[in-house]
Short mmCIF file of C-alpha atoms in Angstrom, two decimals:
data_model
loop_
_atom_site.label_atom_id
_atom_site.label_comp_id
_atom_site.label_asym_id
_atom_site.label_seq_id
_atom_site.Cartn_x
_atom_site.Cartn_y
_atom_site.Cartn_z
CA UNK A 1 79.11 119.95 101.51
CA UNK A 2 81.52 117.15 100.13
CA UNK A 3 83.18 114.71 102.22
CA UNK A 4 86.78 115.74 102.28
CA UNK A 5 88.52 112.12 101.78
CA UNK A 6 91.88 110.76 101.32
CA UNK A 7 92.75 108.80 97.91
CA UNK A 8 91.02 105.79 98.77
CA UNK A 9 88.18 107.34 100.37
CA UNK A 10 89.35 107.56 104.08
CA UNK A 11 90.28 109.91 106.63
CA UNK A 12 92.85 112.91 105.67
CA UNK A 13 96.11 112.05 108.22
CA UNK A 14 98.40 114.38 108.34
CA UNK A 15 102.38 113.60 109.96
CA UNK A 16 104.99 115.91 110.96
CA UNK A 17 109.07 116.13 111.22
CA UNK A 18 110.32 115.62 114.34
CA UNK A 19 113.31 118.53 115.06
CA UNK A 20 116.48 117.11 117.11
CA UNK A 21 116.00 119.44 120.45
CA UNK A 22 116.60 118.85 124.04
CA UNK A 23 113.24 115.98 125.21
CA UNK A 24 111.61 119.08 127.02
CA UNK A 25 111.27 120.70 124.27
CA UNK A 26 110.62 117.91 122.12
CA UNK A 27 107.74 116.86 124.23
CA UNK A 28 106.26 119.72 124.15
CA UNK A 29 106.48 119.79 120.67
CA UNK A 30 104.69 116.21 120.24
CA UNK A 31 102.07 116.72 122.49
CA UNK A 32 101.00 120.04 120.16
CA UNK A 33 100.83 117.47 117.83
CA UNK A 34 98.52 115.29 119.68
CA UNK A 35 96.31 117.82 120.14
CA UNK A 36 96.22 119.18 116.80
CA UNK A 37 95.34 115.50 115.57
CA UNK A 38 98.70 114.49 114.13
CA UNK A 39 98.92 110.91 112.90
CA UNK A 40 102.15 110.53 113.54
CA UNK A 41 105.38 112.19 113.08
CA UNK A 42 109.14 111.51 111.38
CA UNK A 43 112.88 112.01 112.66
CA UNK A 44 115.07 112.53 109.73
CA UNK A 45 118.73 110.97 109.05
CA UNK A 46 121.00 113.96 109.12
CA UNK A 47 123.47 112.90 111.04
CA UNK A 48 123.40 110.34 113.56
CA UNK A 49 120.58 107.48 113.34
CA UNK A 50 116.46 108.33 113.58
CA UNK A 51 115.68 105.42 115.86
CA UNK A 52 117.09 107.64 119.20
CA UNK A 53 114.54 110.86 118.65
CA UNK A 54 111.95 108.44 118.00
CA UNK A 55 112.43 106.83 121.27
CA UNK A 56 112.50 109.71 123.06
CA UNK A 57 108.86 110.96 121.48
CA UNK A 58 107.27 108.07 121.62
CA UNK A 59 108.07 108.00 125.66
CA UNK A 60 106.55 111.52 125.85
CA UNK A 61 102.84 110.80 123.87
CA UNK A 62 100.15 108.63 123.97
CA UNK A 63 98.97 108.38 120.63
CA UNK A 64 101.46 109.78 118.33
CA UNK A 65 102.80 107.26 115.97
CA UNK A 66 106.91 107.79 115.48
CA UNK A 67 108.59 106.82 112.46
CA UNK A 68 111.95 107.26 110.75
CA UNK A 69 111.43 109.41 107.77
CA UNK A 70 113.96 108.15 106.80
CA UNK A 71 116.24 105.53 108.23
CA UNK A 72 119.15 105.12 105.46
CA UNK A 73 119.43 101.36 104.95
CA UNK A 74 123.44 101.38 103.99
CA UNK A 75 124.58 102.90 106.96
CA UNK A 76 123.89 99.60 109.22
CA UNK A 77 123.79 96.28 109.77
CA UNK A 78 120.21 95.07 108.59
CA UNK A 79 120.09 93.05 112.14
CA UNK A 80 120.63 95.92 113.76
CA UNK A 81 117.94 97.92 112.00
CA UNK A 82 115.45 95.18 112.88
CA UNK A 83 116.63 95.32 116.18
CA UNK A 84 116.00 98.81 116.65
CA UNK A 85 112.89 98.78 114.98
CA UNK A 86 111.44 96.07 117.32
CA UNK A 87 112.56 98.07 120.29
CA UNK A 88 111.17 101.11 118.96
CA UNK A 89 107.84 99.16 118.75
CA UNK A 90 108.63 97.85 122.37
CA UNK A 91 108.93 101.17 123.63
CA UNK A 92 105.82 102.90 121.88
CA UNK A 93 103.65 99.58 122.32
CA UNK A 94 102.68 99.21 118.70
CA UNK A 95 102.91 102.74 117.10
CA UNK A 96 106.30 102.54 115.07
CA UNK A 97 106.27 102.49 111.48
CA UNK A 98 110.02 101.86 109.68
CA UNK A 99 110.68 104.34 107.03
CA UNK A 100 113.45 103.04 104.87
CA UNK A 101 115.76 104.80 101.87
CA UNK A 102 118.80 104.73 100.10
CA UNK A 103 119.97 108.18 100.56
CA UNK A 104 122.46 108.68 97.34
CA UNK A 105 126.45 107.17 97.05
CA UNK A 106 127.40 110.78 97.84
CA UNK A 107 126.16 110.31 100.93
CA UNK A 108 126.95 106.46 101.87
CA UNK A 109 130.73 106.40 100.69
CA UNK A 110 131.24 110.22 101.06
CA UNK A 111 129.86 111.04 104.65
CA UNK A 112 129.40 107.58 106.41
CA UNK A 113 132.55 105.66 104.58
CA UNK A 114 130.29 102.69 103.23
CA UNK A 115 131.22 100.81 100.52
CA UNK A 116 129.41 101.82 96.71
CA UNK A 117 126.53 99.14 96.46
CA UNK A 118 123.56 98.51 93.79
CA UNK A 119 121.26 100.61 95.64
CA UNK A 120 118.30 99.42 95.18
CA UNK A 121 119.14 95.52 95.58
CA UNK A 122 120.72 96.21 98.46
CA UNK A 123 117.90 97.97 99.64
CA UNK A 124 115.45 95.08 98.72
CA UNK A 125 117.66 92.64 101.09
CA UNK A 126 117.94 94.91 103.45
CA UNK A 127 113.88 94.84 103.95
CA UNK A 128 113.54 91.11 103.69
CA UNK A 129 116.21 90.37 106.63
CA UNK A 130 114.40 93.35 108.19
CA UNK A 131 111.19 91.09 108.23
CA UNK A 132 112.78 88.22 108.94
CA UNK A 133 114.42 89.01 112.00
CA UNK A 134 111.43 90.77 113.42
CA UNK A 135 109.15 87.71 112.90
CA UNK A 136 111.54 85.18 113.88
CA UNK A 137 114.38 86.60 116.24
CA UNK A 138 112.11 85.17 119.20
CA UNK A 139 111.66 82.03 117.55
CA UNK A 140 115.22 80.71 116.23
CA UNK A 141 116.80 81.89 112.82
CA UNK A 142 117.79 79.64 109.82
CA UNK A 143 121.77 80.77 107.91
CA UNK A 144 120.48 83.95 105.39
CA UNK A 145 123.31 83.83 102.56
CA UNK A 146 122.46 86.69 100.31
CA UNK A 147 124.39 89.48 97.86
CA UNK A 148 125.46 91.66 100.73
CA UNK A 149 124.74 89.92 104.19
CA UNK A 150 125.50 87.04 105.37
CA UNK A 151 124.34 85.86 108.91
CA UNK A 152 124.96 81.82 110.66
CA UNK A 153 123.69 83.54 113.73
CA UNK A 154 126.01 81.59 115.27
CA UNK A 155 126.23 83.56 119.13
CA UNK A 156 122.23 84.64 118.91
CA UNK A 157 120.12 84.43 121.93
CA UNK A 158 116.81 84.12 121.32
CA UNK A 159 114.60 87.53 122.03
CA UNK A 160 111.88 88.27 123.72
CA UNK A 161 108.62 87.90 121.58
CA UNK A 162 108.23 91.17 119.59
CA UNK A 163 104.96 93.65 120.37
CA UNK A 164 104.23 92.75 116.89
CA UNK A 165 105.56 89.98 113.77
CA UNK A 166 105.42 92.49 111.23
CA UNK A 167 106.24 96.27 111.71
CA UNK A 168 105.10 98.32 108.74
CA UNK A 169 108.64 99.13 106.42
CA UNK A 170 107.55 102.19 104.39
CA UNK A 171 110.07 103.03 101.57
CA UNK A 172 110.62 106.54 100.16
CA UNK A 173 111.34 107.49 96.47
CA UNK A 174 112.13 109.73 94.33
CA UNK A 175 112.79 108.08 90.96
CA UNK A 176 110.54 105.53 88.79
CA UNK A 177 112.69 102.89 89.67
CA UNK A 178 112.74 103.17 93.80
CA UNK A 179 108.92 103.99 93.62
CA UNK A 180 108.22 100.67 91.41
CA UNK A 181 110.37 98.75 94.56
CA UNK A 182 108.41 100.56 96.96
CA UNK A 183 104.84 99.00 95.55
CA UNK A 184 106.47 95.82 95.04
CA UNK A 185 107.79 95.31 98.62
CA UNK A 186 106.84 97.65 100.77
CA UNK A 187 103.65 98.63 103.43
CA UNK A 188 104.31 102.38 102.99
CA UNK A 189 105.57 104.87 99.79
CA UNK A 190 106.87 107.58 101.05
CA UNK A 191 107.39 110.24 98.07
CA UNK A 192 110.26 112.66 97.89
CA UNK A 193 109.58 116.66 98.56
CA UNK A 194 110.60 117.42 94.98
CA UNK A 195 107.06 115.14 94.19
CA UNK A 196 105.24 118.75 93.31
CA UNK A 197 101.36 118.40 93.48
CA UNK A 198 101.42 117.84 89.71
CA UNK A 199 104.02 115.44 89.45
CA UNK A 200 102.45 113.47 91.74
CA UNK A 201 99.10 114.12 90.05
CA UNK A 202 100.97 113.05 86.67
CA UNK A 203 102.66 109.61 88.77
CA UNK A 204 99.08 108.23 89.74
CA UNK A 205 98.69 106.16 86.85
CA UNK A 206 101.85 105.24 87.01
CA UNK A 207 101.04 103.44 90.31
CA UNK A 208 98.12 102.41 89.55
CA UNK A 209 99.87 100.21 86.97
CA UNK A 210 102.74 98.98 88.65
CA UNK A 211 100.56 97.90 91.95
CA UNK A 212 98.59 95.75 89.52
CA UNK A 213 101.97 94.44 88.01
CA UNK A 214 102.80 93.04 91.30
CA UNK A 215 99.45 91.62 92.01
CA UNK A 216 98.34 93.99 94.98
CA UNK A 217 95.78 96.20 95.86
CA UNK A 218 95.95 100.22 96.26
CA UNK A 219 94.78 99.69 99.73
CA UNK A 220 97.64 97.46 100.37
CA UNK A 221 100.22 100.55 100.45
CA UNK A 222 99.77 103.48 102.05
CA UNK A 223 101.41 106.76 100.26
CA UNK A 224 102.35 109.46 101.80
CA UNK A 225 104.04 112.72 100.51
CA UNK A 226 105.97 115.11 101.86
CA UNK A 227 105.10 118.84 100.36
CA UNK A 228 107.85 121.56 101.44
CA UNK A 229 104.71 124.92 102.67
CA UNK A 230 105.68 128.00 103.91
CA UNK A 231 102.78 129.78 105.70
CA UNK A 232 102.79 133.48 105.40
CA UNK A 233 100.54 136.24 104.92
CA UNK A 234 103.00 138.27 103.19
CA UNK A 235 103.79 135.65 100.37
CA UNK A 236 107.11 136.88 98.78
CA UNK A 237 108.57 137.04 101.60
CA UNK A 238 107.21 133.21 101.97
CA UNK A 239 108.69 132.74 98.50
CA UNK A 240 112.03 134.44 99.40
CA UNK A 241 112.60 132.58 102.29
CA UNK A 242 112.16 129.61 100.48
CA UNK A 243 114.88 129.98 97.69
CA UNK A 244 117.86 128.59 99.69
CA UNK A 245 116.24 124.87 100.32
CA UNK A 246 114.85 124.76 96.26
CA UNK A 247 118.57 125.80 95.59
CA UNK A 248 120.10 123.39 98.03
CA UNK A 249 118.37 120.11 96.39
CA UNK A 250 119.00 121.64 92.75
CA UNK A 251 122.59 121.39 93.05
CA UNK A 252 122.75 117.91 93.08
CA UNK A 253 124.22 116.07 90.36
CA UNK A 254 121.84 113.21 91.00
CA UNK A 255 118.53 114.91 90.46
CA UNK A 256 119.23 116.47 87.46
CA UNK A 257 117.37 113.87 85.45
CA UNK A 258 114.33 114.33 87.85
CA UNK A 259 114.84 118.57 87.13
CA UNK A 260 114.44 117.63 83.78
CA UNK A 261 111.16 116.20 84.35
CA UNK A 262 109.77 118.44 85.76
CA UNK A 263 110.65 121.85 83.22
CA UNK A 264 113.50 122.81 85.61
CA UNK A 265 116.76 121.02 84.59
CA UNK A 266 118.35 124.14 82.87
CA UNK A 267 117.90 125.99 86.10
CA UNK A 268 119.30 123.01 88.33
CA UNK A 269 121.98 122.71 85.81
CA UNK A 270 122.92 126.46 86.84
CA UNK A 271 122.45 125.82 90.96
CA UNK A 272 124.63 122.51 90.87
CA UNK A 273 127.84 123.08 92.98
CA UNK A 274 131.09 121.24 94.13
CA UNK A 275 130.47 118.45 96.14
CA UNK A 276 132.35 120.13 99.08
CA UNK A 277 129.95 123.04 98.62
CA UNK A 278 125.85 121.27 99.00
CA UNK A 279 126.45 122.70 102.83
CA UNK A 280 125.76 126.44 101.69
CA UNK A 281 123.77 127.18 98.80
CA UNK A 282 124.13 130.52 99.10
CA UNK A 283 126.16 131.39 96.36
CA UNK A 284 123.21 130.22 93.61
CA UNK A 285 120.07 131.29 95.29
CA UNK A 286 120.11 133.75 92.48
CA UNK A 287 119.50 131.23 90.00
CA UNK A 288 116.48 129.75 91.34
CA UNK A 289 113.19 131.91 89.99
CA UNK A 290 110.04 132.88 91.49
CA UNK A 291 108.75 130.24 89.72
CA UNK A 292 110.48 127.38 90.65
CA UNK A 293 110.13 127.96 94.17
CA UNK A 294 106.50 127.81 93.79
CA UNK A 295 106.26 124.75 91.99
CA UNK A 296 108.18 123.24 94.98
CA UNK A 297 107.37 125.16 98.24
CA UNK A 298 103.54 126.02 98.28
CA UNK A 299 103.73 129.49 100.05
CA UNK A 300 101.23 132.34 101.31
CA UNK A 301 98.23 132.39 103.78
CA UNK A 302 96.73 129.07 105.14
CA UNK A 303 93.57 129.11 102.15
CA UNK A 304 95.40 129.61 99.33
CA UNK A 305 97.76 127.13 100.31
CA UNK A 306 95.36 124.38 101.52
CA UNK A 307 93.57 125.14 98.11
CA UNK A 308 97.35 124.23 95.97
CA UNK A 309 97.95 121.40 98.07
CA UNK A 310 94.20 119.69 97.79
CA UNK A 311 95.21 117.61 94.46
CA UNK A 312 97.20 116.02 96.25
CA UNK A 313 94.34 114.11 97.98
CA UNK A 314 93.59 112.40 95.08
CA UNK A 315 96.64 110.35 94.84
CA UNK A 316 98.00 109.95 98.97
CA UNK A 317 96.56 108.87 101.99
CA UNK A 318 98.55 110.91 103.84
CA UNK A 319 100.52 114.07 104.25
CA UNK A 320 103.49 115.49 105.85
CA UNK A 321 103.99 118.79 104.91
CA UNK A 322 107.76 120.57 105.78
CA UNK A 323 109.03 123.72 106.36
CA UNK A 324 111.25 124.98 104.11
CA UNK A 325 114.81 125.37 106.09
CA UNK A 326 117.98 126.20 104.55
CA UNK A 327 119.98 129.86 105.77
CA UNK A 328 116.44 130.21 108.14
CA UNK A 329 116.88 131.60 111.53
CA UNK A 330 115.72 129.44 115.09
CA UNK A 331 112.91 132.20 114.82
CA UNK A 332 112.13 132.00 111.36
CA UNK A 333 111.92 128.12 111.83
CA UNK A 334 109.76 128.50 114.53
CA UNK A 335 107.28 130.61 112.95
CA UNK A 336 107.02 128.75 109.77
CA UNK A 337 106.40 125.56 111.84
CA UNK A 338 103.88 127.27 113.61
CA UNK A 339 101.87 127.94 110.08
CA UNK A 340 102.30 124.25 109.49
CA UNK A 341 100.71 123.42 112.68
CA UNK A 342 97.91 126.12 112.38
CA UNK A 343 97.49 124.96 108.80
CA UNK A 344 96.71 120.85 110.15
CA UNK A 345 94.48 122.40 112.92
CA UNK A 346 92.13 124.10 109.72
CA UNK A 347 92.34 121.35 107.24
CA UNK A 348 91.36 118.96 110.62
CA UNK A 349 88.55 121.41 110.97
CA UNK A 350 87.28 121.54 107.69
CA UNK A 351 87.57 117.62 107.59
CA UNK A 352 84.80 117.52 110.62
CA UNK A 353 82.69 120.31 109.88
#
């Protein structure tokens, strides 16, 4: 029998999201991760910010890692990310990783009232004051003077030495250009759930290529994607259920270059709605086909899907499947995340037989 190995030859890890639910529940929750053998899990950025669920977890577990899958860099103060990001680490002794993103100016200036910035630079200063302050907020802190923060640090008391210098920043992406800044600055690529597994089969040399650009090794970044599975033995049903979250992320303006890509941009083209409307998709499920779903959300019984998803292993480290989850019931939800978690406990399984 073949070793089954990650992309550079290690172990499989697999991470999961992290609902928002009262901390019984999300205990509970986390320690079924644990025991399933769950690297780590995410809390998302809906709403309010990651770092609080994360706290909360990582209070309740042992092992677990707890990251923020994704923190969205323009909605704070860099300081204040650091900040919470060295408390985080404080609080789960060593097991917090920083996922960082840029979310989309829909989002930033429509939702959270933040000015319009270059995305991306301000995104690449936001992760070196990030690293800064974390390796030198206990130490004493020279004037930073850059494009969109400025800091004398006039009224800062020094901290308390941080668990560790350098907390792992891991950078999700959807587009070339965010991915190239996530291998140039980054610990961690995180790749976006519209990544299918041949897109991201198709983006390895693409990589491969701009790692070497910068001078660094494969080993140097971990990358992790984020495949939307629906586990069910009767698979249209898997495949309807699925329609509304496909539909939801095709009616954005903004990825209709990336729909292209991928042989779907007339069908996006036909989902994309009013801004006011990206709440309820419900309207354009209709347009989405069979076939797109499936190319986005692998669905059916626990083999077949494990067998759709294994390409994948020859490009990430790591994976963190989702449930699909737009116009889903609590019970629905439940049951689909219960596949998920069924689906980790048989791939860990195979991995040590």
């Amino acid at each position: 029998m073949s070793t089954l190995t990650n992309a550079v030859g290690g172990e499989r890890r697999w991470w999961g999201v992290m609902p928002i639910l009262p901390a019984p529940v999300m205990g509970g929750i986390a320690k079924q991760m644990e025991a399933v053998g769950f690297e780590g899990c995410f809390s998302l950025q809906i709403y309010g910010p990651p770092f609080v669920p994360m706290a909360a977890v990582a209070a309740m577990t042992d092992t677990l890692k707890v990251s923020t899958g994704i923190a969205v860099a323009g909605t704070r103060s860099p300081v204040e990310t650091a900040f919470a990001a060295m408390e985080l680490d404080t609080i789960s002794q060593g097991r917090f990783v920083l996922g960082l993103g840029t979310s989309l100016h829909s989002a930033i200036c429509g939702i959270y009232g933040e000015p319009k910035r270059k995305l991306l630079s301000h995104l690449r200063e936001v992760v070196k004051v990030v690293r800064y302050v974390n390796a030198n907020a206990h130490k004493g802190m020279e004037p930073i003077h850059g494009e969109y923060f400025n800091a004398e640090w006039t009224e800062m008391m020094l901290t308390a030495p941080p668990v560790r210098e350098e907390i792992p920043i891991w950078i999700a992406a959807l587009k070339d250009k965010l991915t190239s800044l996530a291998l140039e600055i980054s610990d961690g690529l995180m790749v976006h759930a519209l990544w299918t597994v041949d897109y991201t089969v198709q983006k390895q040399a693409f990589i491969e290529a701009e790692l070497a650009r910068f001078g660094r090794q494969r080993s140097d970044v971990e990358i992790n994607a984020w495949p939307w599975i629906a586990i069910n033995d009767d698979k249209q049903q898997a495949i309807n259920d699925s329609r509304a979250t496909v539909a939801g992320y095709a009616g954005y303006k903004e990825y209709e270059t990336f729909f292209d890509a991928v042989g779907f941009g007339d069908m996006a083209r036909d989902c994309q709605l009013a801004a006011e409307d990206h709440g309820d998709p419900s309207g354009v499920i209709d347009k989405v086909s069979d076939e797109m779903v499936e190319a986005f959300v692998k669905c059916g019984p626990i083999d077949e899907v494990l067998e759709k998803i294994e390409p994948f292993w020859g490009v990430v480290d790591s994976l963190c499947p989702m449930t699909p989850y737009r116009n889903l019931t609590m019970d629905q939800l439940t049951s689909y995340n219960g596949g998920l978690y069924a689906m980790v406990a048989e791939a860990k399984r195979r991995q040590a037989g």
